[in-house]
Amino acid sequence: CDYTSINAAISAASNGDVIQLAAETYFEGEQIDTLGKAITLRGTSDERDYPTTVIKGNRNHRLVVSILPAKSTQVLEMLIFSGGLADAGGAVGLLSSDMTIRRCVFEDCVANEYGDAIAVFGGSLLMEECVFIPGGNKRASSVFVNDGEFSASSCVWDGQGTCIQASEGDVNLDGCVLTRSTCGLDTSQTTVNVTDGLFCEIDVAINLDQSDLLIVGTSFDGNMFSIDAYQSQVVVEKCVVSGSGVCDVP
C-alpha cells in the first residue's frame, strides 16, 4: 500500500478498485470506513492459503465499518481481524450495506451488545471459507443479523457463545461447521436454510422462535439439544443425529 493508512487508500479509491495490503500487522488506531465505495480490501496468504495480513485493534475500536450503501458489493478478502471492540460488531459493522467476506479469520473481537465479530443491520452479508476461533466475551453472539440477509458457505465457528443470532431476516448456511459452543443458531422471526452442515458438541444446536427452518443433509453429533423450536415451521431432510440430545419441535 502506497498510503500512510488504509483509510487514506480508501479515500483515494474509486468504485471497483482493489486495495492490496502487505503481509504485516496493521494498527490503524481508528475504525476503517469503506465510505460506501464498492472496493476490495485484499490481504495476502501463506503456502497453506492462511491469511498473513492482520488488522488489529487491541480492543480500542471497531476494525471495519460500512454505513453507506455501496453501488455494488464491497469485499474483504484474506484478512485476520483481531482485537476489535464496539457496542455492535467488534470486527465488522454493516448498516444497509452489501458485503462479501472471503477467506478471513476472526479472533479475540468483542461487542458490548451485539455480534462479537460481526453485526449486520439491514443489507446483506455473504461469507465464504471464513473461520471464527475462540475469543471475545461470549456474552454476545459471534454474528448478529437484524432485518438483513446472511449467507455463509464453508465457514467454521469454534468455541463461541452463540455462533449466529438472527432476528427478522434470512439466514442461509451451506457446508458450515459449528462446534464447541453454547448455541449454534439462535433465530427469531427468521427464515433459515441449512444444507450439508455439522453441529457438534453444542449445548443447543438450533434454537427457533417463530421461524421457518429447512435443513437438509446435516449432521448433529454430541449436542445436548439438536433443535428446539417454538411456534416454528421445521422441515428436516436426510439429517443424521448421533450421540446427541432430542429434537423438540412442538
CSV table of C-alpha atoms in Angstrom, one decimal:
chain,number,residue,atom,x,y,z
A,1,CYS,CA,0.0,0.0,0.0
A,2,ASP,CA,1.4,3.4,-1.0
A,3,TYR,CA,-0.6,5.3,1.5
A,4,THR,CA,0.0,6.2,5.2
A,5,SER,CA,-3.1,4.3,6.3
A,6,ILE,CA,-5.8,2.1,4.9
A,7,ASN,CA,-8.4,4.9,5.3
A,8,ALA,CA,-6.2,7.1,3.2
A,9,ALA,CA,-6.1,4.5,0.5
A,10,ILE,CA,-9.9,4.2,0.6
A,11,SER,CA,-10.4,7.9,0.4
A,12,ALA,CA,-8.3,7.9,-2.9
A,13,ALA,CA,-10.0,4.8,-4.3
A,14,SER,CA,-12.8,4.6,-6.8
A,15,ASN,CA,-15.6,2.0,-7.2
A,16,GLY,CA,-14.1,-1.3,-8.4
A,17,ASP,CA,-10.6,-0.7,-7.1
A,18,VAL,CA,-8.6,-3.3,-5.2
A,19,ILE,CA,-6.5,-2.2,-2.3
A,20,GLN,CA,-3.7,-4.7,-1.8
A,21,LEU,CA,-2.4,-5.0,1.7
A,22,ALA,CA,1.0,-6.4,2.7
A,23,ALA,CA,1.8,-9.5,4.8
A,24,GLU,CA,2.0,-7.4,8.0
A,25,THR,CA,0.0,-6.3,11.0
A,26,TYR,CA,-1.9,-3.0,10.7
A,27,PHE,CA,-2.6,-0.9,13.7
A,28,GLU,CA,-4.8,1.8,12.3
A,29,GLY,CA,-5.8,3.5,15.6
A,30,GLU,CA,-9.3,4.0,14.3
A,31,GLN,CA,-12.0,2.0,12.5
A,32,ILE,CA,-11.6,1.5,8.8
A,33,ASP,CA,-14.5,3.1,6.9
A,34,THR,CA,-15.3,1.9,3.4
A,35,LEU,CA,-17.1,5.2,2.7
A,36,GLY,CA,-19.8,3.3,0.8
A,37,LYS,CA,-17.4,2.5,-2.0
A,38,ALA,CA,-17.6,-0.8,-3.9
A,39,ILE,CA,-13.9,-1.7,-3.3
A,40,THR,CA,-11.9,-4.8,-2.3
A,41,LEU,CA,-9.6,-4.9,0.7
A,42,ARG,CA,-7.3,-7.8,0.0
A,43,GLY,CA,-4.6,-9.3,2.2
A,44,THR,CA,-2.0,-12.0,1.5
A,45,SER,CA,-1.7,-15.6,2.4
A,46,ASP,CA,1.0,-18.2,3.0
A,47,GLU,CA,1.7,-21.5,1.3
A,48,ARG,CA,-1.2,-23.1,3.3
A,49,ASP,CA,-3.5,-20.4,2.0
A,50,TYR,CA,-3.9,-19.0,5.5
A,51,PRO,CA,-4.1,-15.2,5.8
A,52,THR,CA,-0.9,-13.3,6.7
A,53,THR,CA,-2.4,-9.8,6.8
A,54,VAL,CA,-3.7,-8.8,10.2
A,55,ILE,CA,-5.9,-5.8,11.1
A,56,LYS,CA,-5.6,-5.3,14.8
A,57,GLY,CA,-7.4,-3.1,17.2
A,58,ASN,CA,-6.1,-4.0,20.7
A,59,ARG,CA,-9.7,-3.7,21.8
A,60,ASN,CA,-9.7,0.0,21.4
A,61,HIS,CA,-12.2,0.4,18.5
A,62,ARG,CA,-14.2,-1.5,15.8
A,63,LEU,CA,-12.0,-2.6,12.9
A,64,VAL,CA,-14.2,-2.0,9.8
A,65,VAL,CA,-17.5,-0.2,9.3
A,66,SER,CA,-19.7,0.2,6.3
A,67,ILE,CA,-22.7,2.6,6.9
A,68,LEU,CA,-23.3,3.9,3.4
A,69,PRO,CA,-25.0,1.7,0.7
A,70,ALA,CA,-22.4,0.9,-2.0
A,71,LYS,CA,-23.3,0.9,-5.7
A,72,SER,CA,-22.2,-2.8,-5.7
A,73,THR,CA,-20.8,-5.3,-3.2
A,74,GLN,CA,-17.8,-4.5,-1.1
A,75,VAL,CA,-15.2,-7.3,-0.5
A,76,LEU,CA,-12.9,-8.1,2.4
A,77,GLU,CA,-10.5,-10.9,1.5
A,78,MET,CA,-7.7,-12.9,3.1
A,79,LEU,CA,-7.5,-10.9,6.3
A,80,ILE,CA,-7.2,-11.7,10.0
A,81,PHE,CA,-9.4,-9.5,12.2
A,82,SER,CA,-8.1,-9.3,15.8
A,83,GLY,CA,-8.9,-7.3,18.9
A,84,GLY,CA,-11.8,-5.3,17.7
A,85,LEU,CA,-14.2,-3.7,20.2
A,86,ALA,CA,-17.6,-2.0,19.7
A,87,ASP,CA,-21.1,-2.0,21.1
A,88,ALA,CA,-22.1,-4.0,18.0
A,89,GLY,CA,-19.8,-5.8,15.6
A,90,GLY,CA,-16.3,-5.7,17.2
A,91,ALA,CA,-14.6,-6.6,13.9
A,92,VAL,CA,-17.2,-5.5,11.2
A,93,GLY,CA,-20.3,-3.4,11.4
A,94,LEU,CA,-22.7,-3.2,8.5
A,95,LEU,CA,-25.7,-0.8,8.2
A,96,SER,CA,-27.8,-1.1,5.0
A,97,SER,CA,-24.7,-2.3,3.1
A,98,ASP,CA,-23.9,-5.3,0.9
A,99,MET,CA,-20.6,-7.0,1.6
A,100,THR,CA,-18.7,-10.3,0.8
A,101,ILE,CA,-16.1,-11.5,3.3
A,102,ARG,CA,-13.9,-14.3,1.9
A,103,ARG,CA,-11.2,-16.5,3.5
A,104,CYS,CA,-10.9,-14.3,6.6
A,105,VAL,CA,-10.2,-15.2,10.3
A,106,PHE,CA,-11.9,-13.6,13.3
A,107,GLU,CA,-10.2,-13.8,16.7
A,108,ASP,CA,-10.5,-12.0,20.1
A,109,CYS,CA,-13.1,-9.5,19.0
A,110,VAL,CA,-15.7,-8.2,21.5
A,111,ALA,CA,-19.1,-6.5,21.3
A,112,ASN,CA,-20.7,-5.0,24.4
A,113,GLU,CA,-24.2,-5.8,23.0
A,114,TYR,CA,-24.5,-7.5,19.6
A,115,GLY,CA,-22.1,-9.6,17.5
A,116,ASP,CA,-18.6,-10.0,18.9
A,117,ALA,CA,-17.2,-10.4,15.4
A,118,ILE,CA,-19.9,-9.0,13.0
A,119,ALA,CA,-23.2,-7.1,13.3
A,120,VAL,CA,-25.5,-6.6,10.3
A,121,PHE,CA,-28.4,-4.2,10.4
A,122,GLY,CA,-30.2,-4.3,7.0
A,123,GLY,CA,-28.3,-5.0,3.8
A,124,SER,CA,-26.7,-8.4,3.1
A,125,LEU,CA,-23.5,-10.3,4.0
A,126,LEU,CA,-22.0,-13.2,2.2
A,127,MET,CA,-19.2,-15.1,3.9
A,128,GLU,CA,-17.1,-17.8,2.2
A,129,GLU,CA,-14.4,-20.0,3.8
A,130,CYS,CA,-14.1,-17.9,7.0
A,131,VAL,CA,-13.1,-19.1,10.5
A,132,PHE,CA,-14.2,-17.8,13.9
A,133,ILE,CA,-11.9,-19.1,16.6
A,134,PRO,CA,-12.3,-18.9,20.4
A,135,GLY,CA,-12.1,-15.4,21.9
A,136,GLY,CA,-14.3,-12.5,22.7
A,137,ASN,CA,-16.5,-12.2,25.8
A,138,LYS,CA,-19.0,-14.9,24.6
A,139,ARG,CA,-21.9,-12.9,26.0
A,140,ALA,CA,-22.7,-11.5,22.6
A,141,SER,CA,-23.2,-13.8,19.6
A,142,SER,CA,-20.4,-14.1,17.1
A,143,VAL,CA,-22.5,-12.9,14.2
A,144,PHE,CA,-25.6,-10.8,14.8
A,145,VAL,CA,-28.2,-10.1,12.0
A,146,ASN,CA,-31.2,-7.8,12.3
A,147,ASP,CA,-33.5,-7.3,9.3
A,148,GLY,CA,-30.9,-8.4,6.9
A,149,GLU,CA,-29.7,-11.3,4.8
A,150,PHE,CA,-26.8,-13.5,6.0
A,151,SER,CA,-25.3,-16.3,3.9
A,152,ALA,CA,-22.3,-18.4,4.7
A,153,SER,CA,-20.5,-21.1,2.7
A,154,SER,CA,-17.8,-23.5,4.1
A,155,CYS,CA,-17.3,-21.4,7.3
A,156,VAL,CA,-16.3,-22.7,10.7
A,157,TRP,CA,-17.4,-21.4,14.2
A,158,ASP,CA,-15.4,-22.9,17.0
A,159,GLY,CA,-15.7,-22.2,20.8
A,160,GLN,CA,-18.2,-19.4,20.6
A,161,GLY,CA,-21.0,-18.3,22.9
A,162,THR,CA,-23.8,-18.1,20.3
A,163,CYS,CA,-22.4,-18.6,16.8
A,164,ILE,CA,-25.2,-16.9,14.9
A,165,GLN,CA,-28.1,-14.8,16.2
A,166,ALA,CA,-30.7,-13.5,13.7
A,167,SER,CA,-33.9,-11.5,14.0
A,168,GLU,CA,-36.4,-10.7,11.3
A,169,GLY,CA,-34.1,-11.7,8.5
A,170,ASP,CA,-32.8,-14.6,6.3
A,171,VAL,CA,-30.0,-17.0,7.1
A,172,ASN,CA,-28.5,-19.4,4.6
A,173,LEU,CA,-25.8,-21.8,5.7
A,174,ASP,CA,-24.1,-24.2,3.2
A,175,GLY,CA,-21.4,-26.7,4.3
A,176,CYS,CA,-20.7,-24.9,7.6
A,177,VAL,CA,-19.3,-26.3,10.8
A,178,LEU,CA,-20.5,-25.0,14.2
A,179,THR,CA,-18.8,-26.7,17.2
A,180,ARG,CA,-17.9,-26.4,20.9
A,181,SER,CA,-20.3,-23.5,21.6
A,182,THR,CA,-23.2,-22.7,23.8
A,183,CYS,CA,-25.7,-22.2,20.9
A,184,GLY,CA,-25.1,-22.7,17.2
A,185,LEU,CA,-28.0,-20.8,15.6
A,186,ASP,CA,-30.5,-18.7,17.6
A,187,THR,CA,-33.3,-17.1,15.5
A,188,SER,CA,-36.5,-15.1,15.9
A,189,GLN,CA,-38.9,-14.4,13.1
A,190,THR,CA,-36.3,-15.6,10.6
A,191,THR,CA,-36.3,-17.8,7.5
A,192,VAL,CA,-33.4,-20.3,7.8
A,193,ASN,CA,-32.0,-22.7,5.2
A,194,VAL,CA,-29.2,-25.1,6.2
A,195,THR,CA,-27.5,-27.6,3.9
A,196,ASP,CA,-24.7,-30.1,4.4
A,197,GLY,CA,-23.7,-28.7,7.8
A,198,LEU,CA,-22.3,-30.1,11.0
A,199,PHE,CA,-23.3,-29.1,14.5
A,200,CYS,CA,-21.0,-30.7,17.0
A,201,GLU,CA,-20.7,-30.5,20.8
A,202,ILE,CA,-23.1,-27.6,21.3
A,203,ASP,CA,-25.5,-27.1,24.2
A,204,VAL,CA,-28.4,-26.1,21.9
A,205,ALA,CA,-27.5,-26.6,18.2
A,206,ILE,CA,-30.5,-24.7,16.8
A,207,ASN,CA,-33.0,-22.6,18.7
A,208,LEU,CA,-36.0,-21.3,16.8
A,209,ASP,CA,-38.6,-18.7,17.8
A,210,GLN,CA,-41.4,-18.1,15.3
A,211,SER,CA,-39.0,-19.0,12.5
A,212,ASP,CA,-39.1,-21.2,9.4
A,213,LEU,CA,-36.3,-23.8,9.0
A,214,LEU,CA,-35.4,-26.1,6.1
A,215,ILE,CA,-32.4,-28.3,7.0
A,216,VAL,CA,-31.0,-30.9,4.6
A,217,GLY,CA,-28.1,-33.3,4.7
A,218,THR,CA,-26.8,-32.0,8.1
A,219,SER,CA,-25.2,-34.0,10.9
A,220,PHE,CA,-25.7,-33.4,14.7
A,221,ASP,CA,-23.1,-35.0,16.8
A,222,GLY,CA,-22.7,-34.8,20.6
A,223,ASN,CA,-25.0,-31.9,21.2
A,224,MET,CA,-27.1,-31.6,24.4
A,225,PHE,CA,-30.1,-30.5,22.3
A,226,SER,CA,-30.3,-30.6,18.5
A,227,ILE,CA,-33.4,-28.5,17.6
A,228,ASP,CA,-35.5,-26.5,20.0
A,229,ALA,CA,-38.4,-24.8,18.2
A,230,TYR,CA,-41.2,-22.6,19.4
A,231,GLN,CA,-44.1,-21.7,17.1
A,232,SER,CA,-41.9,-22.5,14.1
A,233,GLN,CA,-42.2,-24.5,10.9
A,234,VAL,CA,-39.4,-27.1,10.6
A,235,VAL,CA,-38.6,-29.4,7.7
A,236,VAL,CA,-35.8,-31.9,8.2
A,237,GLU,CA,-34.5,-34.0,5.3
A,238,LYS,CA,-31.6,-36.5,5.2
A,239,CYS,CA,-30.1,-35.4,8.5
A,240,VAL,CA,-28.2,-37.6,11.0
A,241,VAL,CA,-28.3,-37.3,14.8
A,242,SER,CA,-25.7,-39.2,16.8
A,243,GLY,CA,-24.6,-39.0,20.4
A,244,SER,CA,-27.0,-36.1,20.7
A,245,GLY,CA,-29.9,-34.9,22.7
A,246,VAL,CA,-33.5,-34.8,21.4
A,247,CYS,CA,-35.2,-32.6,18.9
A,248,ASP,CA,-38.2,-30.6,20.4
A,249,VAL,CA,-40.5,-29.4,17.6
A,250,PRO,CA,-43.9,-28.8,19.1
